mmCIF file of C-alpha atoms in Angstrom:
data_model
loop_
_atom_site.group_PDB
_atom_site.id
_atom_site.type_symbol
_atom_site.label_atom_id
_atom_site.label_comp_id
_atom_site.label_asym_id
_atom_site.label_seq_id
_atom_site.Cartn_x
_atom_site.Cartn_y
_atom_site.Cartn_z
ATOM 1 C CA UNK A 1 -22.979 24.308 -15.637
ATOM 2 C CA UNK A 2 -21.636 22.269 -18.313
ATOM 3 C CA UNK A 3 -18.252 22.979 -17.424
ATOM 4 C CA UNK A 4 -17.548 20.974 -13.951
ATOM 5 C CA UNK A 5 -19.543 18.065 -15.690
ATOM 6 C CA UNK A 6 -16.682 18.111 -18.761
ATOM 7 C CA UNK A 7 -13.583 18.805 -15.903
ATOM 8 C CA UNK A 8 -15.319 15.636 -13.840
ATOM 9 C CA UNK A 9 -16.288 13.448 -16.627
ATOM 10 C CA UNK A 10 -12.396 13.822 -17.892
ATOM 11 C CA UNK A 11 -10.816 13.164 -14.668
ATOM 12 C CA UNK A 12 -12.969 9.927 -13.617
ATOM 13 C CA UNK A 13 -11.824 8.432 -16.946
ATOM 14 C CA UNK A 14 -8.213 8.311 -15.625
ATOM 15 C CA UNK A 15 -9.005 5.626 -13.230
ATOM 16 C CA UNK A 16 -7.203 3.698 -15.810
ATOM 17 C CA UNK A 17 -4.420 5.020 -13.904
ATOM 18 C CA UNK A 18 -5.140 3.675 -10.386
ATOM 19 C CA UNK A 19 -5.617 -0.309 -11.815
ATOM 20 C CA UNK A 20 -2.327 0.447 -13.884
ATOM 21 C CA UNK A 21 -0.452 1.020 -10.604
ATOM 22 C CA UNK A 22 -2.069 -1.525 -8.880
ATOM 23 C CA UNK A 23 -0.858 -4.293 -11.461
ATOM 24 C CA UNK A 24 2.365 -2.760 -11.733
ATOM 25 C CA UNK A 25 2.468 -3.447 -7.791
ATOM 26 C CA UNK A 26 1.276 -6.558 -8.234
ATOM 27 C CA UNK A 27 4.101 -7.708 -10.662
ATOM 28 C CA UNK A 28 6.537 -5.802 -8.643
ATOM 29 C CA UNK A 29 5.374 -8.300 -5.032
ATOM 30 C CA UNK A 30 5.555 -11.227 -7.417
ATOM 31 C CA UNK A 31 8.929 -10.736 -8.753
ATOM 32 C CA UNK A 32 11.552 -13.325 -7.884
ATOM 33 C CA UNK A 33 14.827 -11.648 -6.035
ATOM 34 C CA UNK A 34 17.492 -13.133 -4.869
ATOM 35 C CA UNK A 35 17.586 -14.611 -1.599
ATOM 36 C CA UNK A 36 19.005 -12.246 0.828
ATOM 37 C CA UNK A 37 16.825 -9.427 -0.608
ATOM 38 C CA UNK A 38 13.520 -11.038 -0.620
ATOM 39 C CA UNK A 39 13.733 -10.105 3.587
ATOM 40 C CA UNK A 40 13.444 -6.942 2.816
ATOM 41 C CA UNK A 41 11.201 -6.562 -0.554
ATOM 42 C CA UNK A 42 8.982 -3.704 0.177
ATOM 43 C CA UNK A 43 5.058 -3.781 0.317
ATOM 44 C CA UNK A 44 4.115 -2.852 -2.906
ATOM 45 C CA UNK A 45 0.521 -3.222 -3.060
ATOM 46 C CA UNK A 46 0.563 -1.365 0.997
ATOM 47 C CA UNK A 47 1.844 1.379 -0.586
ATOM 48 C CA UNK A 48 -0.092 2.058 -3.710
ATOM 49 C CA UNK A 49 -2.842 1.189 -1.564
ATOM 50 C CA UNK A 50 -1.960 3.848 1.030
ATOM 51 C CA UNK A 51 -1.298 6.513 -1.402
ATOM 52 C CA UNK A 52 -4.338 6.055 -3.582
ATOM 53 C CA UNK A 53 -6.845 5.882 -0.167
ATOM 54 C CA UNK A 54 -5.199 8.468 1.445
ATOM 55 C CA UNK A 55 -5.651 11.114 -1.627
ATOM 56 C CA UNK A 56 -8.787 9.520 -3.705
ATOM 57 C CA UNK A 57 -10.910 7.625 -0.695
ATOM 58 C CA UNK A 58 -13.884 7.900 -2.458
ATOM 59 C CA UNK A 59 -12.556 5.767 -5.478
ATOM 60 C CA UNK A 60 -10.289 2.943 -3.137
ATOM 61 C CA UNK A 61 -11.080 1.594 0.154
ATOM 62 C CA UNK A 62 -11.566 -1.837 1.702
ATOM 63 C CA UNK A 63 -13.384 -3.519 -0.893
ATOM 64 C CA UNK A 64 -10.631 -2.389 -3.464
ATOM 65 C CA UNK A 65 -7.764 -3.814 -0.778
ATOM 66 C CA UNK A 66 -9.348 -7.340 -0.415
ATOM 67 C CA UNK A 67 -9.821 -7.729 -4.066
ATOM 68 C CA UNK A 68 -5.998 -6.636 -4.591
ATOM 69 C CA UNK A 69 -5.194 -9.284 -1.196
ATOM 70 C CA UNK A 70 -7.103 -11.569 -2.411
ATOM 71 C CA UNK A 71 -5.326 -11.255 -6.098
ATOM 72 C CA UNK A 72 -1.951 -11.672 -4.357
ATOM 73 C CA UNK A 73 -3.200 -14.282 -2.455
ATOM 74 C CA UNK A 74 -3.368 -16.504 -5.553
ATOM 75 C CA UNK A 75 -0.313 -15.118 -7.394
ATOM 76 C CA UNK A 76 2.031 -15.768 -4.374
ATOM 77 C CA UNK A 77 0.329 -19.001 -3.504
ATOM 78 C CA UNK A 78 -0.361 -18.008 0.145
ATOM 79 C CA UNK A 79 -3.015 -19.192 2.232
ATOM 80 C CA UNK A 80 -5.916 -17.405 0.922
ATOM 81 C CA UNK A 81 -7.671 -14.312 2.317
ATOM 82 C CA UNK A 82 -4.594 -13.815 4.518
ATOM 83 C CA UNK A 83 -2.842 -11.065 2.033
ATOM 84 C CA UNK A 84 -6.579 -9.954 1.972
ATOM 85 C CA UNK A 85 -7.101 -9.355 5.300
ATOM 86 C CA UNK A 86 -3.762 -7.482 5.483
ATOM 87 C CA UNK A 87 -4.058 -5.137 3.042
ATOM 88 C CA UNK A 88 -7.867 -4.506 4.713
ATOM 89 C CA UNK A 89 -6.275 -3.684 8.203
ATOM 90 C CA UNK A 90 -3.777 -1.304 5.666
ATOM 91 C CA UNK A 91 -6.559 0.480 4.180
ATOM 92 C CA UNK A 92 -9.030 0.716 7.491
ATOM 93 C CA UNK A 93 -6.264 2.429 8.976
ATOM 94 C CA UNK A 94 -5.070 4.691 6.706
ATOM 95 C CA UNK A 95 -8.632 5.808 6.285
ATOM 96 C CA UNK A 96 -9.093 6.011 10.070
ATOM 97 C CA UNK A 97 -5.759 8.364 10.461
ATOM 98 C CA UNK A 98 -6.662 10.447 6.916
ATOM 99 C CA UNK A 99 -7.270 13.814 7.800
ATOM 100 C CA UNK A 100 -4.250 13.550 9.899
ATOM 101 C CA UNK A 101 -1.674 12.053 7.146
ATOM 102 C CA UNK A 102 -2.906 14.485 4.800
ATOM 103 C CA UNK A 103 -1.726 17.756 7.009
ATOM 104 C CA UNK A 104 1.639 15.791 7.705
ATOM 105 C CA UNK A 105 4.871 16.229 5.961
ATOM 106 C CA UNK A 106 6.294 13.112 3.608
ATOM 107 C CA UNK A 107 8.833 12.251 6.403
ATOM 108 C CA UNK A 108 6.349 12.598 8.799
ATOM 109 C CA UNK A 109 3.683 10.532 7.006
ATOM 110 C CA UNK A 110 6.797 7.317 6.715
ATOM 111 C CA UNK A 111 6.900 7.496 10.505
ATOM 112 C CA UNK A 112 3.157 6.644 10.440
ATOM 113 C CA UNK A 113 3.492 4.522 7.674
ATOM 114 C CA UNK A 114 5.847 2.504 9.925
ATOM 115 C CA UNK A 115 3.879 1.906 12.559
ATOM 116 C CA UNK A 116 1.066 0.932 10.305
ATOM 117 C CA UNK A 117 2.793 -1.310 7.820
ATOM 118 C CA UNK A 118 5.126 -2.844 10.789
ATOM 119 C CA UNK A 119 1.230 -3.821 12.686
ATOM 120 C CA UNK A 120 0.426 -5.583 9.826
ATOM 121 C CA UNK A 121 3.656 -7.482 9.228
ATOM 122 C CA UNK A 122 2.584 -9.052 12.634
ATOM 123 C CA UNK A 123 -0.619 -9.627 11.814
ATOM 124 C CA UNK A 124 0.873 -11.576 8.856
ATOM 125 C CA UNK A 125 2.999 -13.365 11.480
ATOM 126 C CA UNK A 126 0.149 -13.948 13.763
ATOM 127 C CA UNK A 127 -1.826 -15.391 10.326
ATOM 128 C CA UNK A 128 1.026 -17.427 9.071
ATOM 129 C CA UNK A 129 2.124 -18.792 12.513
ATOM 130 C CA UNK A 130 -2.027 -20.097 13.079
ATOM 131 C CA UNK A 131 -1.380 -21.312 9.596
ATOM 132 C CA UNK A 132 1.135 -24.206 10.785
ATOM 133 C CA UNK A 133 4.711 -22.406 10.061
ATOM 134 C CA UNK A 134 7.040 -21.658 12.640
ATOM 135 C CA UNK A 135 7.638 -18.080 12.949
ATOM 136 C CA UNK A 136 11.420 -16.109 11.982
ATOM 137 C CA UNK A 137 13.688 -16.405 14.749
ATOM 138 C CA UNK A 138 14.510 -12.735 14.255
ATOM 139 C CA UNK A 139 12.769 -9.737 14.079
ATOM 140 C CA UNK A 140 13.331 -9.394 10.073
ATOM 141 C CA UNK A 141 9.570 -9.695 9.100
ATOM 142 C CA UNK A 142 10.018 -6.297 9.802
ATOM 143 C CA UNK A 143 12.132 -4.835 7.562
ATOM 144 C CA UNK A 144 9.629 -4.630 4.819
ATOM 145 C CA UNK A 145 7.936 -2.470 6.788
ATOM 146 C CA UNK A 146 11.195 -0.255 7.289
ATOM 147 C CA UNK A 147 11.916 -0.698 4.141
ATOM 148 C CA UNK A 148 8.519 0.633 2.572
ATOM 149 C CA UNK A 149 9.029 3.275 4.758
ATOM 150 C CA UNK A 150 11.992 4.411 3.778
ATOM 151 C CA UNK A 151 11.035 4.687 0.024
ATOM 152 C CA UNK A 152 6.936 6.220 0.607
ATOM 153 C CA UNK A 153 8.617 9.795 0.234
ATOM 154 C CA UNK A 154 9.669 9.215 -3.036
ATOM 155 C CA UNK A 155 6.850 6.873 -4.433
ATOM 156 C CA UNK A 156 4.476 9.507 -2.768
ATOM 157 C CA UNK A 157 6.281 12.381 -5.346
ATOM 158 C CA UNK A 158 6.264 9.974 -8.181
ATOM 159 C CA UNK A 159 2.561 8.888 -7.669
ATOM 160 C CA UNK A 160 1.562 12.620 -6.657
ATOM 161 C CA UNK A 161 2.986 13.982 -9.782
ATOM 162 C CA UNK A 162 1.133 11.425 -11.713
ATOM 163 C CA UNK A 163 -2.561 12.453 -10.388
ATOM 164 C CA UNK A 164 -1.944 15.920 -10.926
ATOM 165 C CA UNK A 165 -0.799 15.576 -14.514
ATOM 166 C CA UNK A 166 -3.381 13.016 -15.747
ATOM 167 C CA UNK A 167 -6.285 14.347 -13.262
ATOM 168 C CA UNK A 168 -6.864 11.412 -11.697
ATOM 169 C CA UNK A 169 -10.089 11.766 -8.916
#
């Protein structure tokens, strides 16, 4: 009996791990970059968010993606709740479609990954438009999306490697 308590009790305190990743992501959607990059800086914070509630939803959810929104919020200086409410939608989702993503393969799981991050680049659209702007005459708001996309197989190896070698659940 004493044994599952030791192999849990050591593997909830590697959380340490989850809030390192998430303030690495953080800095990393923060960062300047130079001007014709910054259309297509990926979604940091939708990723590790994604990852994390896909493979450990009983430790993030919604609560832990409004609190990181709501953190970038006031780091990029954008209207506040909007990054919240974004990374929400993110995490509802990915917890609605999670015993699907889990059976997919890593290319398979970008494809999703693109639909879901490219619906909530236009819910930030939708959000910044009612905030006053005037919206991108182009369809780059997107390419984040593509762009996150594009790199989840490799973040998803990186991260995935990570939990199994510290024992993060």
């Amino acid at each position: 009996m004493a044994g599952p308590v030791s192999a849990s009790s050591s593997s909830s305190g590697n959380c340490w791990v989850i809030w390192l990743s998430f303030a690495g992501g953080l800095v990393l959607s923060v960062t300047p970059m130079p001007e014709f990059m910054q259309y297509g800086r990926p979604l940091w914070l939708a990723l590790l968010l994604t990852y994390w509630t896909l493979y450990l939803p009983h430790r993030v959810g919604m609560t832990t993606a409004w609190l990181l929104g709501l953190a970038l919020d006031v780091l990029g200086g954008t209207l506040l709740g909007q990054n919240a409410l974004v990374l929400a939608l993110v995490s509802f989702l990915v917890q609605l479609l999670q015993p699907r993503l889990r059976m997919f393969h890593n290319w398979q799981q970008s494809l999703v990954l693109l639909v879901v991050l490219g619906l909530a680049q236009l819910v930030q659209l939708w959000l910044y438009v009612l905030a006053g702007h005037r919206p991108p005459p182009t369809l780059l708001f997107l390419l984040p999306a593509l762009v996150s996309a594009l790199l989840w197989p490799w973040l998803f190896v990186i991260l995935r490697a990570l939990r199994l070698r510290l024992r993060v659940g």
